[in-house]
Tab-separated table of C-alpha atoms in Angstrom:
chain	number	residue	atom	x	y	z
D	260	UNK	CA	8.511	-6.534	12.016
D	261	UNK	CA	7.570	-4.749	15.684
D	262	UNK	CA	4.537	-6.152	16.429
D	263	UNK	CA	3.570	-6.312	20.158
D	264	UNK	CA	-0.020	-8.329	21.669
D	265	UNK	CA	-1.802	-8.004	24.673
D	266	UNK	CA	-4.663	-10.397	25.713
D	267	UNK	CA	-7.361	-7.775	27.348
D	268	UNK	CA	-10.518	-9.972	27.913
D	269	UNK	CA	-11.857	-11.831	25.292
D	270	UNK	CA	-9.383	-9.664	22.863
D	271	UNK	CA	-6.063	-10.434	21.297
D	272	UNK	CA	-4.835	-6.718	20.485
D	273	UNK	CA	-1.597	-6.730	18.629
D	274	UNK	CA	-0.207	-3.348	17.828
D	275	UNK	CA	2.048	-2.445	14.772
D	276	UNK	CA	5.063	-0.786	16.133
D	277	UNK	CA	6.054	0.885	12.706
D	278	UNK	CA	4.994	3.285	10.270
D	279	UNK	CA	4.947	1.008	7.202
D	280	UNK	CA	3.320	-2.120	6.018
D	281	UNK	CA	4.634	-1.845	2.191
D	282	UNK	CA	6.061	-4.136	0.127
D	283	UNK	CA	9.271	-4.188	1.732
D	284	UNK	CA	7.727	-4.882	5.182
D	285	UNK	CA	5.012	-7.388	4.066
D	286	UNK	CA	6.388	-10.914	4.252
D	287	UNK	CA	8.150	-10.140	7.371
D	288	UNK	CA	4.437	-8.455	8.912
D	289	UNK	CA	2.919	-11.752	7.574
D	290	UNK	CA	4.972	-13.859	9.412
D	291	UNK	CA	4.937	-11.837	12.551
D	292	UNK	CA	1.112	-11.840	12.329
D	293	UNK	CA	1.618	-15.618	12.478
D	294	UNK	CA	3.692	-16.356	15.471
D	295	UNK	CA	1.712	-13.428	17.499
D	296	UNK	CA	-1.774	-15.123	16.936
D	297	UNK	CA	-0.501	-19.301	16.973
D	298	UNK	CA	-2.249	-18.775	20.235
D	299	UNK	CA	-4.804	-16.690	22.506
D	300	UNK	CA	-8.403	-15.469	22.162
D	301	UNK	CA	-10.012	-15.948	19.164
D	302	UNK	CA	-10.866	-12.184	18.475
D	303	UNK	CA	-8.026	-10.634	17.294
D	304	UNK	CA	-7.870	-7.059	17.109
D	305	UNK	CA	-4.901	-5.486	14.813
D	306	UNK	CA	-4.015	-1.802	16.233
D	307	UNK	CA	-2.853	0.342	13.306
D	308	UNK	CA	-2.308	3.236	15.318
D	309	UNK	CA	0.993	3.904	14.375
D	310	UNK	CA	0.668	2.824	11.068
D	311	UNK	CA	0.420	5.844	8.695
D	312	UNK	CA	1.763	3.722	4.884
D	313	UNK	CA	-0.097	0.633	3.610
D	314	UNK	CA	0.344	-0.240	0.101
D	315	UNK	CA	-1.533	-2.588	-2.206
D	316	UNK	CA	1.260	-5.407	-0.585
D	317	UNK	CA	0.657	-4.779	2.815
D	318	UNK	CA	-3.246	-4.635	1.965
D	319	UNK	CA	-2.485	-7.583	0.593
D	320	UNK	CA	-0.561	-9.222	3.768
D	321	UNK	CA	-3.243	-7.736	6.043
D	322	UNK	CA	-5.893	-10.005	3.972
D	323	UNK	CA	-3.594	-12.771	4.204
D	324	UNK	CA	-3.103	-12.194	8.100
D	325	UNK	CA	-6.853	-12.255	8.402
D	326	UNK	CA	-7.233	-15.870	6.178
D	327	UNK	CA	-4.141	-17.413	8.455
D	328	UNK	CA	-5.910	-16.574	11.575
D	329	UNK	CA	-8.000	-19.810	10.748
D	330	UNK	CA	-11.899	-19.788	10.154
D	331	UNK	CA	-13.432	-19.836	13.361
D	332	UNK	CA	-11.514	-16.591	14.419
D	333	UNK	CA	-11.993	-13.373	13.579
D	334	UNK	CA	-9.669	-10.346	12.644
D	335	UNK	CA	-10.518	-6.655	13.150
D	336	UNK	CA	-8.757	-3.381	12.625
D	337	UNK	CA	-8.039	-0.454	14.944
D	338	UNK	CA	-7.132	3.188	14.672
D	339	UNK	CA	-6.720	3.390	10.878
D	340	UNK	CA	-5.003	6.827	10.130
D	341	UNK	CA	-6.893	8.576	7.628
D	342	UNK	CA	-4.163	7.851	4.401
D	343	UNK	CA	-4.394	4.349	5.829
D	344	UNK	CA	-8.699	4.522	6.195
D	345	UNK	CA	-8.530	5.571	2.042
D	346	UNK	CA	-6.528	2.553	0.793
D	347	UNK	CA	-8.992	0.578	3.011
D	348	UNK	CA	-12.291	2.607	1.120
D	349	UNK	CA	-11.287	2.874	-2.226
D	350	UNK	CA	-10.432	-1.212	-2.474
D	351	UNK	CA	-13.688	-2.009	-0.794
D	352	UNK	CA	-11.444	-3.800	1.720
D	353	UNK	CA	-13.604	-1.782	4.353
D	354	UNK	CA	-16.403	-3.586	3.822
D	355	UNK	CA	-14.559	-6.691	4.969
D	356	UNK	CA	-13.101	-5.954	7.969
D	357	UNK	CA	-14.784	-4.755	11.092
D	358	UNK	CA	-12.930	-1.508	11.594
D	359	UNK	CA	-13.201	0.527	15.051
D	360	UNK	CA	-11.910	3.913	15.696
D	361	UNK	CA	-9.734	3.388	18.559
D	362	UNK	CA	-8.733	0.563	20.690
D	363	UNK	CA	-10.580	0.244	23.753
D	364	UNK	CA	-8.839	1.002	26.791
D	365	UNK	CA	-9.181	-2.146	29.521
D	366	UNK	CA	-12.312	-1.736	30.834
D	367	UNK	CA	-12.482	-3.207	34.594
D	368	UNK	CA	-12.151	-7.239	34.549
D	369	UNK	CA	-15.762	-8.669	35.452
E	93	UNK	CA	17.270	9.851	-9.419
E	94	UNK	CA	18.084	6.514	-10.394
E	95	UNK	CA	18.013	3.265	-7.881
E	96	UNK	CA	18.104	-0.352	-7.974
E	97	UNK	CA	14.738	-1.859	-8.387
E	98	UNK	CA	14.075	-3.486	-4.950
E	99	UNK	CA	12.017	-2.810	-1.808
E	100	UNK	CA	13.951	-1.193	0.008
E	101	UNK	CA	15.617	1.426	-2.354
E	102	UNK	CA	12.013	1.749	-3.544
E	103	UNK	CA	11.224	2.757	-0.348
E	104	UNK	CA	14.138	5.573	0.042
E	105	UNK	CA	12.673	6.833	-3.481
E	106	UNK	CA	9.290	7.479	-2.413
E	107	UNK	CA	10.768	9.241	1.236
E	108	UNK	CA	12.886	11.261	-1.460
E	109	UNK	CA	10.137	12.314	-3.497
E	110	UNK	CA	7.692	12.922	-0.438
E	111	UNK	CA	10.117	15.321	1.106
E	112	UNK	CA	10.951	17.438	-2.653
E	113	UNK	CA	7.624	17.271	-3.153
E	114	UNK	CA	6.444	18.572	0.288
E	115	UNK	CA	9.263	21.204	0.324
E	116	UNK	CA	7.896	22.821	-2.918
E	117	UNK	CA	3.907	22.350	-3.670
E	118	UNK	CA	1.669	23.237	-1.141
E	119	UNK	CA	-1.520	22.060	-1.584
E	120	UNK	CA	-0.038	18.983	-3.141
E	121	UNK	CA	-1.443	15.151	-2.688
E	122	UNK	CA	1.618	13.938	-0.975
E	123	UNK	CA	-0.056	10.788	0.062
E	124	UNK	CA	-1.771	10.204	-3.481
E	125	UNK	CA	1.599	10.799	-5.427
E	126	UNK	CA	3.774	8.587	-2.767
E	127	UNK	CA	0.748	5.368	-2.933
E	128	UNK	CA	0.693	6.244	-7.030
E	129	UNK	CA	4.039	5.969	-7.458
E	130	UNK	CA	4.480	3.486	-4.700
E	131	UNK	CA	2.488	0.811	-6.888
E	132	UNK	CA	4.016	1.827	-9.981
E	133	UNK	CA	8.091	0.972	-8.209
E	134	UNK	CA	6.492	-2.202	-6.907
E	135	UNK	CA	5.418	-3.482	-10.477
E	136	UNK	CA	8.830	-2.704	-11.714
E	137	UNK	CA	10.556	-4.581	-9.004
E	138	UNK	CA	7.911	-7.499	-8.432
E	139	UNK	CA	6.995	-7.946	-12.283
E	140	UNK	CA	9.449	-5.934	-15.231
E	141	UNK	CA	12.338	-7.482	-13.143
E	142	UNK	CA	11.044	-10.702	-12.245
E	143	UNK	CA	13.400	-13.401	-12.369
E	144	UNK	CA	16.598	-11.494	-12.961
E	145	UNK	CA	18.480	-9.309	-10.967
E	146	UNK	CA	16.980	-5.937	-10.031
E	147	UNK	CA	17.655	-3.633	-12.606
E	148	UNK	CA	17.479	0.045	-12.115
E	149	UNK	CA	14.515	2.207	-12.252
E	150	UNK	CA	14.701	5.989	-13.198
E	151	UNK	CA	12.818	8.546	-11.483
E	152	UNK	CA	12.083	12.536	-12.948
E	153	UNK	CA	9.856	14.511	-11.334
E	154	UNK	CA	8.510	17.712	-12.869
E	155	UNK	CA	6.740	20.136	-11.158
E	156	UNK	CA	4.206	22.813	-12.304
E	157	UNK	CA	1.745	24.753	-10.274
E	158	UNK	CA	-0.781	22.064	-9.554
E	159	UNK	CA	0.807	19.593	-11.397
E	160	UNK	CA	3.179	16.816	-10.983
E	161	UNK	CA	4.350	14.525	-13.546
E	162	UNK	CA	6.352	11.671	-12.576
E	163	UNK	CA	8.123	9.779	-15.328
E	164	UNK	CA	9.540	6.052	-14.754
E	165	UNK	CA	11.966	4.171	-16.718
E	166	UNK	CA	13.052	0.587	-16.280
E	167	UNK	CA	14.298	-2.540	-18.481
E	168	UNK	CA	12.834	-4.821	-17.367
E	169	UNK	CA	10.045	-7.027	-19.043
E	170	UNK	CA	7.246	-4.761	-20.917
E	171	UNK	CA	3.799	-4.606	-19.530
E	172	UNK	CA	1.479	-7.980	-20.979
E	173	UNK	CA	0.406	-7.012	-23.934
E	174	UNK	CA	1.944	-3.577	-24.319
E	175	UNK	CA	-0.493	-2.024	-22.511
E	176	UNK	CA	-0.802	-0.100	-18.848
E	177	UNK	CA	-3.844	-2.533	-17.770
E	178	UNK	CA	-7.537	-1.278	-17.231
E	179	UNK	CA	-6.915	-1.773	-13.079
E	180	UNK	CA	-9.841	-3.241	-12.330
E	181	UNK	CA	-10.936	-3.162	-8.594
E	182	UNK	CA	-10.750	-7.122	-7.445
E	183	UNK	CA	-14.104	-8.252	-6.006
E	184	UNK	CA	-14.397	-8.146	-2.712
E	185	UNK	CA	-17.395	-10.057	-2.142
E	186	UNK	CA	-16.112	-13.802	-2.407
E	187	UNK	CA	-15.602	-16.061	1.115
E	188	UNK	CA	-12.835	-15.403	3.381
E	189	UNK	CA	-10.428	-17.865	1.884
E	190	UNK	CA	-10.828	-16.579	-2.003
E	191	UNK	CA	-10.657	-13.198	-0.920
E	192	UNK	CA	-7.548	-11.341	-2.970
E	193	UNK	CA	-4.490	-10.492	-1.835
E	194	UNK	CA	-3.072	-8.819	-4.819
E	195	UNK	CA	-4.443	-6.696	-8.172
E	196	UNK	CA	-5.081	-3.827	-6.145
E	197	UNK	CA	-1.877	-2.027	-7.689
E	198	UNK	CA	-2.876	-1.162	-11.126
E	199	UNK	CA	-6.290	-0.335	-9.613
E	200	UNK	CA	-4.895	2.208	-7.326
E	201	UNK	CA	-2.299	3.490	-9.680
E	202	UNK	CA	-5.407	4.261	-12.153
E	203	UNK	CA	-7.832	5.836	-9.370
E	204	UNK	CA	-5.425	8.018	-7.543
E	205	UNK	CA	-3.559	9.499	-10.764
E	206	UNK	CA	-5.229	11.975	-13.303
E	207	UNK	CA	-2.994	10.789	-16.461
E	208	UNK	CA	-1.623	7.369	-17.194
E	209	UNK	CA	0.774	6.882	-20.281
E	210	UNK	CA	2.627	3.955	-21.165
E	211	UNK	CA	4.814	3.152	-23.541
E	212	UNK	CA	7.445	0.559	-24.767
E	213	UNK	CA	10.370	1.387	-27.220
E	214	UNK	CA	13.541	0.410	-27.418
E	215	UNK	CA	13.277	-2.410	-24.487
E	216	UNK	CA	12.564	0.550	-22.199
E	217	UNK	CA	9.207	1.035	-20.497
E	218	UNK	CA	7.878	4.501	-19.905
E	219	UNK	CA	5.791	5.544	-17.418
E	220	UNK	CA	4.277	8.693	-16.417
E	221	UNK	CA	1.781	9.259	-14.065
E	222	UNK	CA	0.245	12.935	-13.688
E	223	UNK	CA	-0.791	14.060	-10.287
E	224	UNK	CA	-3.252	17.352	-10.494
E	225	UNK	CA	-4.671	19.634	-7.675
E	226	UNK	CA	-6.017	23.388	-6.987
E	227	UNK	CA	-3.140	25.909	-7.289
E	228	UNK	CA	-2.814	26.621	-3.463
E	229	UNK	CA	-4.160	30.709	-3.099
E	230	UNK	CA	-6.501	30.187	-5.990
């Protein structure tokens, strides 16, 4: 799967560069999750921009995504498209994740 | 239509009923028929098929004003214990590292249609879901 990061300050912002994270897209989002965060800062924000089809297997892969990370790091979500904001409510899943409206364009380095 | 049970023919199926769908209801839940129906193919493939080769699934859509019925078909292994399960939301209260990663499906399939019917003859299972929403104009 497309997945592309940036390090912007203390962020890790990896964007999804496809409309799906289904079932047939969930191992390989998973693993790409994986390599893109082995390193880098330890707040990791996922950009879902783009994203506009997450099933109960991606929801699922997203979770996982979020436990591989390790403990003392943290994964948030970005830019949820409404469709993909209601499989986040109704599970209660949006409760668990910090989830911000946009990502934050790169503010001036201090 | 008819399709073998896997991922990505599942996926063609739901961009196939989308677009028929979208073409002919206005007013219609697209997304709430396509993530319905989208956990209902991934059962089949993931679970009625498990551990055999992916049979195929059968897919009739009927339309009414408002309505949508969406009847699946597969031979593959019947539902545990006959029946469509009670979907359950999976707590999501637990620490990080117990936190589910699966048994949203049935849960989702249960909130987002209006009529669930299952039922297992002849080493077929049958499954319609019924989508309803307000007749566009009225």
């Amino acid at each position: 799967m497309d997945l592309s990061s940036t390090a912007q300050n203390d962020h890790l912002i990896v964007t999804v560069n496809a409309p799906r994270i289904d079932a047939a897209a969930a191992i390989q989002f998973k693993d790409a999750m994986r390599r893109v965060t082995a390193e880098g800062p330890d707040h990791v924000i996922l950009d879902l921009g783009q994203v506009d089809f997450v099933d109960s297997s991606g929801l699922g892969a997203i979770v996982a995504a979020m436990k591989q990370i390790g403990p003392d790091r943290r994964l948030d979500l970005a830019a949820l498209r409404p469709e993909v904001d209601k499989v986040f409510r109704l599970t209660r899943m949006d409760s668990v994740f910090v989830i911000h409206d946009r990502v934050e364009p790169a503010g001036p380095a201090d | 239509m008819v399709s073998p049970a896997t991922d990505l023919a599942v996926r063609a199926m739901l961009a196939d009923l989308r677009r028929w769908l979208a073409a002919r209801a206005d007013g219609a839940p697209l997304h709430s028929v396509e993530l319905g129906v989208a956990e209902a193919l991934n059962n089949i493939t993931e679970h009625a098929y498990a551990g055999q080769a992916p049979g195929p699934v059968h897919l009739l859509a009927v339309l009414r004003p408002g309505r949508l019925k969406v009847r699946l078909q597969d031979h593959g292994a019947p539902l545990p214990g006959r029946v469509a399960p009670s979907g359950e939301r999976p707590p999501t209260d637990p620490a990080r590292d117990t936190l589910p990663e699966g048994g949203f499906g049935w849960f989702l399939i249960r909130d987002l249609a209006n009529g669930v019917d299952y039922r297992r003859a002849g080493g077929v299972n049958r499954l319609m879901l019924t989508f309803c929403w307000p007749p566009a104009g009225g």
